[in-house]
Tab-separated table of C-alpha atoms and ligand atoms in Angstrom:
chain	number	residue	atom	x	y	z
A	70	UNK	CA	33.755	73.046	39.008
A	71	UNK	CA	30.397	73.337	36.977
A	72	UNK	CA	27.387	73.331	38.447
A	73	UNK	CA	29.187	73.569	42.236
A	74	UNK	CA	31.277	76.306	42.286
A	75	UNK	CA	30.301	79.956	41.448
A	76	UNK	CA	31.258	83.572	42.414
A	77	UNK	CA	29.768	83.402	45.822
A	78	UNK	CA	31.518	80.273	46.278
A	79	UNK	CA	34.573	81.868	45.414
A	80	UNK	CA	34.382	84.534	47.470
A	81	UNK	CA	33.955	82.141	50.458
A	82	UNK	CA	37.367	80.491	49.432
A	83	UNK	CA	38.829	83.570	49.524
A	84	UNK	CA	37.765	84.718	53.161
A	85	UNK	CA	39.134	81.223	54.295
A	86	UNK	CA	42.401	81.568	52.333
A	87	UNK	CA	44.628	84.352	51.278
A	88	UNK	CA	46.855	81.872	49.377
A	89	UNK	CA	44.935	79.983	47.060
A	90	UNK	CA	44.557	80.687	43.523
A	91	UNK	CA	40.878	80.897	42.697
A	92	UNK	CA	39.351	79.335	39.412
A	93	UNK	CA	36.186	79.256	37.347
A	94	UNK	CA	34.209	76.644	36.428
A	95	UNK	CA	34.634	76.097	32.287
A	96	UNK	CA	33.415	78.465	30.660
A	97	UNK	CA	32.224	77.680	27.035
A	98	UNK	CA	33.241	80.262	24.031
A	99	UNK	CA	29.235	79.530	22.940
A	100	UNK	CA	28.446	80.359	26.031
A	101	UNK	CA	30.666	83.554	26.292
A	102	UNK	CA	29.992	85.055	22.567
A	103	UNK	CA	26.330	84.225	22.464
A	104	UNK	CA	25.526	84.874	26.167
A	105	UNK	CA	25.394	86.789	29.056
A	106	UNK	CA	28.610	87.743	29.491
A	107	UNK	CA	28.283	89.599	32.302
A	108	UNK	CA	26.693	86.703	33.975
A	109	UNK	CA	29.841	84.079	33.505
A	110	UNK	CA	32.436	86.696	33.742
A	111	UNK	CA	31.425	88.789	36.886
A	112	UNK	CA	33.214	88.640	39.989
A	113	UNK	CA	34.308	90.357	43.091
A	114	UNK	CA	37.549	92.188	42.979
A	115	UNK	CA	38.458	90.610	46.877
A	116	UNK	CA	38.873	87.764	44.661
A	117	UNK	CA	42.210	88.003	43.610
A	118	UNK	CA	43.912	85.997	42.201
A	119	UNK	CA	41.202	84.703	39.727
A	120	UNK	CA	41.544	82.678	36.850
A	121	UNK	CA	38.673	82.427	34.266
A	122	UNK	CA	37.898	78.662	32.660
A	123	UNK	CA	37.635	78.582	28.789
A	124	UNK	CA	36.339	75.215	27.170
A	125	UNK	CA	36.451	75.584	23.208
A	126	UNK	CA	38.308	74.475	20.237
A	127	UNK	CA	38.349	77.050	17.990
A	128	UNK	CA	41.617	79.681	18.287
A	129	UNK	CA	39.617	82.492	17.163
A	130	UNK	CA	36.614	82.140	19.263
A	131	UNK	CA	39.223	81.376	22.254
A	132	UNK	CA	40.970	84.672	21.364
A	133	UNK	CA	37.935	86.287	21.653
A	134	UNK	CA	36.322	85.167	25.247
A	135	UNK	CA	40.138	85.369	26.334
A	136	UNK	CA	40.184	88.802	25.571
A	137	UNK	CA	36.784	89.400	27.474
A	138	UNK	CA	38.521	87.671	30.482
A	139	UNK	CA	41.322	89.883	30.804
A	140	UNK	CA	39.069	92.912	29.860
A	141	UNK	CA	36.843	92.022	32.870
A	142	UNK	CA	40.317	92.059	35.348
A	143	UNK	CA	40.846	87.943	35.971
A	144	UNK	CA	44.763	87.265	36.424
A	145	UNK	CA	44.985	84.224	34.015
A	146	UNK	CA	42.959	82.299	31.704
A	147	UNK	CA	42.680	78.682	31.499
A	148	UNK	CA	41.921	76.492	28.434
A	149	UNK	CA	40.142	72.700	29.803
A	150	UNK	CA	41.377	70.285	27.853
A	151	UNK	CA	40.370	67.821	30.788
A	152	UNK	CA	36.652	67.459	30.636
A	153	UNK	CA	35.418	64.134	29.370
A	154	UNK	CA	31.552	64.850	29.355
A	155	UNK	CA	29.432	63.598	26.458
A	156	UNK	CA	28.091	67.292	26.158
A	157	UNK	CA	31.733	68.844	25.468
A	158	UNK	CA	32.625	65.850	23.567
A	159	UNK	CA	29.601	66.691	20.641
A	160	UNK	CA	30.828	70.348	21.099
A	161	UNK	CA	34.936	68.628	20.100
A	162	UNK	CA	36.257	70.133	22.764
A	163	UNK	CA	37.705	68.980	26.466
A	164	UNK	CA	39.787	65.941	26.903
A	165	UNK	CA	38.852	64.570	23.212
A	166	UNK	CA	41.329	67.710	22.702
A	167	UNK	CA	44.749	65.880	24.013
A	168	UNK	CA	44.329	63.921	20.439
A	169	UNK	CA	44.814	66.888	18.759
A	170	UNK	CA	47.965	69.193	20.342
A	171	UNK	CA	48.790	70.770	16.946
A	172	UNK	CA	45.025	72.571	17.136
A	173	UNK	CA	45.500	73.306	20.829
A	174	UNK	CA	48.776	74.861	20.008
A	175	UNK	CA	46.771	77.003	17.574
A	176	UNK	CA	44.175	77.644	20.340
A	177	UNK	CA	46.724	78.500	22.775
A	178	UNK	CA	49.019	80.934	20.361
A	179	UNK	CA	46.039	82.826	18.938
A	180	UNK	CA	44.739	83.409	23.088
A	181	UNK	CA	48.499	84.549	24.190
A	182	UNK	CA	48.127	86.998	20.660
A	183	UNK	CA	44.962	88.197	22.196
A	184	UNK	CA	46.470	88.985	25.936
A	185	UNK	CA	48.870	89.572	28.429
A	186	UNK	CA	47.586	87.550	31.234
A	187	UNK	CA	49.306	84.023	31.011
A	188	UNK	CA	47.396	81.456	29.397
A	189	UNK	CA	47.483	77.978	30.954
A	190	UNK	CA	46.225	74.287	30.272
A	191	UNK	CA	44.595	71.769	32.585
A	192	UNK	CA	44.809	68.472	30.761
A	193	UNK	CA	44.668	64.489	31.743
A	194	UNK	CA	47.834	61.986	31.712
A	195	UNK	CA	46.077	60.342	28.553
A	196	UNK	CA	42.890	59.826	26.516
A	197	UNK	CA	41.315	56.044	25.974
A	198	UNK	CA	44.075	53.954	25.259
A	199	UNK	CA	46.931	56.301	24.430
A	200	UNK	CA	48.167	56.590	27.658
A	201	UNK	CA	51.817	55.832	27.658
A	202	UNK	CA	53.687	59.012	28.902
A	203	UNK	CA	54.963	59.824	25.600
A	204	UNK	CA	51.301	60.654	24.239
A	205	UNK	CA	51.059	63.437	27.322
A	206	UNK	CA	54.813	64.517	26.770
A	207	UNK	CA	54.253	64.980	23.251
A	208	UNK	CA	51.157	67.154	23.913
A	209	UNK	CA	52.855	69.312	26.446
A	210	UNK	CA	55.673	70.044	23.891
A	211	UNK	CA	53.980	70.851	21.283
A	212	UNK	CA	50.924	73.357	23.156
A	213	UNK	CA	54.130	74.798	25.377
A	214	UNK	CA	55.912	76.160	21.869
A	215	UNK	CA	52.774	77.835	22.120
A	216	UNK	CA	53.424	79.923	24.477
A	217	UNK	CA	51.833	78.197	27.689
A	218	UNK	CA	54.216	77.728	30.148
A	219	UNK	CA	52.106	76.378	32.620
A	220	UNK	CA	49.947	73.208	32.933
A	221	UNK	CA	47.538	71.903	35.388
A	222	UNK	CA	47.648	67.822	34.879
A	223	UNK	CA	44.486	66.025	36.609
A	224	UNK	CA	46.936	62.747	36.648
A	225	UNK	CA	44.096	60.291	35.165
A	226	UNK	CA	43.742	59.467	31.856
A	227	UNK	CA	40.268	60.600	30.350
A	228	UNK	CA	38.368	57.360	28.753
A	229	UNK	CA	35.732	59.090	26.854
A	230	UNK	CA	33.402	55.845	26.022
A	231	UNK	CA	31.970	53.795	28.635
A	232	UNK	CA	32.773	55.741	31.618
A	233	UNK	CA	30.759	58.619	33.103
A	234	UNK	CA	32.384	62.173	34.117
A	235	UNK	CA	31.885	60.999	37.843
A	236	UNK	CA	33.345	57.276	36.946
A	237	UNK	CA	36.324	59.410	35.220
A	238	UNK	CA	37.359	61.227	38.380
A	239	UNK	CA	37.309	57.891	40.101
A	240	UNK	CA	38.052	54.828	38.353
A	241	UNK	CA	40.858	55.486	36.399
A	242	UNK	CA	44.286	55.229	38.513
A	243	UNK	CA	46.000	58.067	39.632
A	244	UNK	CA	49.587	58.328	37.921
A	245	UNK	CA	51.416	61.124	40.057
A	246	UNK	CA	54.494	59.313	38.541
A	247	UNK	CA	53.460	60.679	35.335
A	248	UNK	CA	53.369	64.136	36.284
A	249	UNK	CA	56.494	64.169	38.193
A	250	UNK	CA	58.304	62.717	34.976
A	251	UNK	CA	56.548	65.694	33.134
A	252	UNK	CA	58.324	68.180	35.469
A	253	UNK	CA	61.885	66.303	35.265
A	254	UNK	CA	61.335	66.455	31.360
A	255	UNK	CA	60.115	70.118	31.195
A	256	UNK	CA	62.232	71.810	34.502
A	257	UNK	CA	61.186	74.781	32.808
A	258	UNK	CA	57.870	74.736	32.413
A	259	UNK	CA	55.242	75.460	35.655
A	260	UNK	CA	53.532	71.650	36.479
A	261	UNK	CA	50.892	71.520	38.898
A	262	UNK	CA	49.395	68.677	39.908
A	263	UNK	CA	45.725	67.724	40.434
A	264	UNK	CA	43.139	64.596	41.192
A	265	UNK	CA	42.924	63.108	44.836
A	266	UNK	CA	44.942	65.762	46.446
A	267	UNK	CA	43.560	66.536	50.195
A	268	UNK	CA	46.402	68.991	51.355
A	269	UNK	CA	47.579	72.425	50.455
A	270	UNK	CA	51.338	71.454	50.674
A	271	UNK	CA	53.791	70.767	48.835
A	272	UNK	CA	53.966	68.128	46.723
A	273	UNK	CA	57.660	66.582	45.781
A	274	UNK	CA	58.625	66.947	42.487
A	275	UNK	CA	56.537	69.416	41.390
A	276	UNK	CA	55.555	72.866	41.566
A	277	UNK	CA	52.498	72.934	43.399
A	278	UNK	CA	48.730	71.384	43.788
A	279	UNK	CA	45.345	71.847	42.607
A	280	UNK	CA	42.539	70.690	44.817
A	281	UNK	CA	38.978	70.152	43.456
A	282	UNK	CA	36.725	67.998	45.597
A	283	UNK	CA	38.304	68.267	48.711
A	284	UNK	CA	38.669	72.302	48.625
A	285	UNK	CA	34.545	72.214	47.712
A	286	UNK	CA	33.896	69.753	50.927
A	287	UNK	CA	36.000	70.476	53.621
A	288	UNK	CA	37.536	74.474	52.837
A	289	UNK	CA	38.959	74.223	55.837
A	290	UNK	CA	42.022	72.596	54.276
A	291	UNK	CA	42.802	75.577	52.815
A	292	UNK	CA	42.703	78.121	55.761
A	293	UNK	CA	45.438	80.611	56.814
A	294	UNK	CA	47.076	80.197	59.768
A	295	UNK	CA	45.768	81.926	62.468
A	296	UNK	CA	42.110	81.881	60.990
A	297	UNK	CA	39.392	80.950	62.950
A	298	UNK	CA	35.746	79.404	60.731
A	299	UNK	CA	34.151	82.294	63.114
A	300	UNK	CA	36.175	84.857	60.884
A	301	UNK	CA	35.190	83.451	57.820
A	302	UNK	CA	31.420	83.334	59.084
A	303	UNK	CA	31.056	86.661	60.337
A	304	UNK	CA	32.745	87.978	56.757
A	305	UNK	CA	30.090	85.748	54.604
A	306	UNK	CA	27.080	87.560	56.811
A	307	UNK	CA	28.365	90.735	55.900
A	308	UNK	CA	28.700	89.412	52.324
A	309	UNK	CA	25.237	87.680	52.377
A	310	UNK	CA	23.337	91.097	53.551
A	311	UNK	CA	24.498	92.486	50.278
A	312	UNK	CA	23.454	89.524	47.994
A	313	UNK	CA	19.550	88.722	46.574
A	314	UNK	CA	19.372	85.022	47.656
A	315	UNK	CA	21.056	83.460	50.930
A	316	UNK	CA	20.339	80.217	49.553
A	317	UNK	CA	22.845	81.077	47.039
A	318	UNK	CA	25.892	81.902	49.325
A	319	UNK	CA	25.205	79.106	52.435
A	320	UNK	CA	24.935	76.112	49.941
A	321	UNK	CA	28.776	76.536	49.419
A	322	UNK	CA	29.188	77.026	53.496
A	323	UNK	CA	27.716	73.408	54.109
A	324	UNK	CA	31.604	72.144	54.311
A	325	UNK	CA	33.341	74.833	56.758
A	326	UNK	CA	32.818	72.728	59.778
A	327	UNK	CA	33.343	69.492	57.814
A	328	UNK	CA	34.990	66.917	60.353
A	329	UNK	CA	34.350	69.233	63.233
A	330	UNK	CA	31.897	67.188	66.485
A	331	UNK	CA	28.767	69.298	65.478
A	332	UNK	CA	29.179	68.845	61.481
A	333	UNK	CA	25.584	68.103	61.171
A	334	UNK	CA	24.093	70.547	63.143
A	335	UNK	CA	26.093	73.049	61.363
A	336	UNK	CA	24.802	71.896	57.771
A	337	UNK	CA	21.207	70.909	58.846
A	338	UNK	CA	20.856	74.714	60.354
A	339	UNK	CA	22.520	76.080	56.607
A	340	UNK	CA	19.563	73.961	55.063
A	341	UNK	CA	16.617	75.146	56.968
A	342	UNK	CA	14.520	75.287	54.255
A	343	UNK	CA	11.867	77.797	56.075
A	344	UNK	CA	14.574	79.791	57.647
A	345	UNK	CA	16.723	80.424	54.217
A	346	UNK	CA	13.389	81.561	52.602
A	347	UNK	CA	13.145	84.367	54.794
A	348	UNK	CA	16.872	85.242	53.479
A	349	UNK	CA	18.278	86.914	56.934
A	350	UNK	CA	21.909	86.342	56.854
A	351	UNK	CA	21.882	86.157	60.917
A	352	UNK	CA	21.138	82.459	59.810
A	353	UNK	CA	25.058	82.177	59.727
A	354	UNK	CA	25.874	83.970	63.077
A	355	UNK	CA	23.349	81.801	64.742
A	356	UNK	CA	24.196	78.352	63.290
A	357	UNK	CA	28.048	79.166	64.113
A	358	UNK	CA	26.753	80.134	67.931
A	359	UNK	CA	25.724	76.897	67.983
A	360	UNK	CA	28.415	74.949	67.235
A	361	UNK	CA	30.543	76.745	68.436
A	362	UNK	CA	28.828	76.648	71.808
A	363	UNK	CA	30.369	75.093	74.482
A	364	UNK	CA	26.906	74.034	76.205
A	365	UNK	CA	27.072	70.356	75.503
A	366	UNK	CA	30.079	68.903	76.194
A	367	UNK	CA	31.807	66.010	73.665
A	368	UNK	CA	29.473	63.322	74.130
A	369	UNK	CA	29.245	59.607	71.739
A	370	UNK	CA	27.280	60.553	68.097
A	371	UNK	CA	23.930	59.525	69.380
A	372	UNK	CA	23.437	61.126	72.477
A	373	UNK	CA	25.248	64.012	70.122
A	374	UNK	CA	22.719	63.998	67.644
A	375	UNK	CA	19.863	63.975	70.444
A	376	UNK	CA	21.446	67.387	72.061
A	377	UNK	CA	21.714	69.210	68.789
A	378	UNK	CA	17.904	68.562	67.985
A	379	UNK	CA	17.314	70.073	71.463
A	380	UNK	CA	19.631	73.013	70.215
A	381	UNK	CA	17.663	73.512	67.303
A	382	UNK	CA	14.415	73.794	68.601
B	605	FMN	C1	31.066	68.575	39.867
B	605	FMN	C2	32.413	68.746	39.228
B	605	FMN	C3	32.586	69.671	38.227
B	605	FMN	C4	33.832	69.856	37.628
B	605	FMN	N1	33.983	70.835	36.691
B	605	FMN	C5	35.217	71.118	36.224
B	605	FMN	C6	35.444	72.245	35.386
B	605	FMN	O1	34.523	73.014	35.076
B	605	FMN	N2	36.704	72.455	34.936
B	605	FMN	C7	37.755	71.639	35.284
B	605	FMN	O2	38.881	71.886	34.871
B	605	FMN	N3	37.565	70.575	36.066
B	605	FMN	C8	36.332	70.313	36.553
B	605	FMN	N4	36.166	69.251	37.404
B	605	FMN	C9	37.310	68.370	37.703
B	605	FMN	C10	38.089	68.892	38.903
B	605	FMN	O3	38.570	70.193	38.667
B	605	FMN	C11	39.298	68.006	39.187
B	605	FMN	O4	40.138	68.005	38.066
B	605	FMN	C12	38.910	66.563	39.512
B	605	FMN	O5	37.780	66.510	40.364
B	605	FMN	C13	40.084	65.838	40.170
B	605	FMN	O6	40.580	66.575	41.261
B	605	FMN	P1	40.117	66.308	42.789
B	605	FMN	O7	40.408	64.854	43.082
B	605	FMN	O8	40.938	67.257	43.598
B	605	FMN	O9	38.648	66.603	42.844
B	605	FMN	C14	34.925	69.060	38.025
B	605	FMN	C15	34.752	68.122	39.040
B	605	FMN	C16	33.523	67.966	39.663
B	605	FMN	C17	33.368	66.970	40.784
């Protein structure tokens, strides 16, 4: 997710959940080809499985940065044809894409040309007003003769004037009907199903889920069984001692304890200005201590909130 998620972020994921299948933010082929490549493309092997985010419209400049992807070791790469921002609509790429599926077929066969890693499509239900199922089956036809056999469907339709990006996660309606329709249509093509989904399970008809949001704000959702958040804290210190900024790594640790009685105290201790400027990673160890600690007993929020300002002092 741009401007949220990130390597470090990633890596957190991963010490909460062995299952999940990790993904970029998109990627632009500008960005990639005249860039830092190193920057965008970098990761951790511990990782695994990674997928790499492309945003672009052009198949050779897509065959290009997917050919950098694989080189630097991800497991798939992913072509957003999803995004309804103003910025990647002037760039004519994104959701304005799903009006086009002949030139993301092109994008897609000149990418599975340029790899072996699968190449896969995240894409809406619909764009503006064509959003009658036949516009998305039509799309998912034509880009799967491709060669993409799987597709990531965030099951809103795009609307790319009038709404914002945010209003466009939000305001259009969910059509999970849609996307189990695409699966009983295509039974042999992978469709996975994204937007408002707050559960790693199963979802009927199907053949698995993507969660955005909810896996940024409360991880927890996706731990292993078995895993306690102390695990994943005492891994991220470790992980932290090694990094430049601790700033960097806690701002994506603000969730862990998300619905847990000392939530606050948790993230208000992660956002000590003062104490993540001195960058000692023991910030983690102590902030879980205190939470974790069994000094003050469940009390009501306000005499809650009283005790923890105690416990931070
Ligand atoms: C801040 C933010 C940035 C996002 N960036 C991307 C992105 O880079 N690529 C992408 O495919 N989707 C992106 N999305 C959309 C999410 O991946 C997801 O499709 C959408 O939020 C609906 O799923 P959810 O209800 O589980 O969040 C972004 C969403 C947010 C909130």
């Amino acid at each position: 997710m741009m401007d949220w998620t990130d390597r470090h972020c990633r890596y957190f994921l991963r010490q909460v959940s062995s299952r999940a299948f990790l993904y970029t933010e998109m990627i632009t082929t500008g960005a990639l080809l005249h860039g830092n490549v190193e920057r965008h493309l970098a990761f951790n092997v511990e990782e695994h499985p990674v997928a790499a985010q492309l945003g672009g419209s052009e198949p050779d400049e897509l065959a290009r940065c997917a050919k950098l992807v694989e080189q630097y070791g991800y497991d798939e790469v992913n072509l957003n044809i999803g995004c309804p921002s103003e910025r990647v609509q002037r760039g004519a790429f994104g959701a304005c894409l799903m009006a086009e599926p002949e030139l993301v077929a092109d994008c897609v066969r000149a990418m599975c040309e340029a790899v072996k890693i699968p190449v896969t499509v995240k894409h809406r239900t619909g764009l503006n007003a064509m959003d009658d199922f036949s516009f998305m089956g039509k799309f998912v036809e034509t880009v799967s003769k491709a060669g993409c056999r799987t597709f990531f469907v965030h099951a809103r339709n795009a609307v790319l004037k009038g709404l914002s990006p945010k209003e466009n996660r939000e305001v259009p309606p969910l059509k999970y009907d849609y996307v189990v329709r695409l699966k009983q249509d295509f039974p042999a093509l992978e469709i996975i199903l994204n937007g408002g989904i707050t559960k790693m399970e199963p979802f009927p008809g199907v053949d698995g889920v993507m969660l955005g949001r909810t896996a940024y704000h409360d991880p927890w959702v996706l731990a292993d069984p078995g895993k306690s958040r102390a695990d994943v804290v005492k891994a991220m210190t470790k992980y932290a001692s090694k990094q430049s900024s601790l700033r960097h790594v806690a701002r994506h640790m603000l969730g862990l304890y998300h619905g847990h009685r000392r939530a606050r105290l948790w993230r208000r201790m992660l956002s000590d200005a003062a104490r993540l400027s001195q960058n000692d990673p023991a910030l983690l160890l102590e902030a879980m201590e205190a939470v974790e600690s069994t000094k003050f007993p469940e009390m009501p929020d306000e005499r809650r909130s009283q005790a923890e300002q105690v416990e931070v002092r």
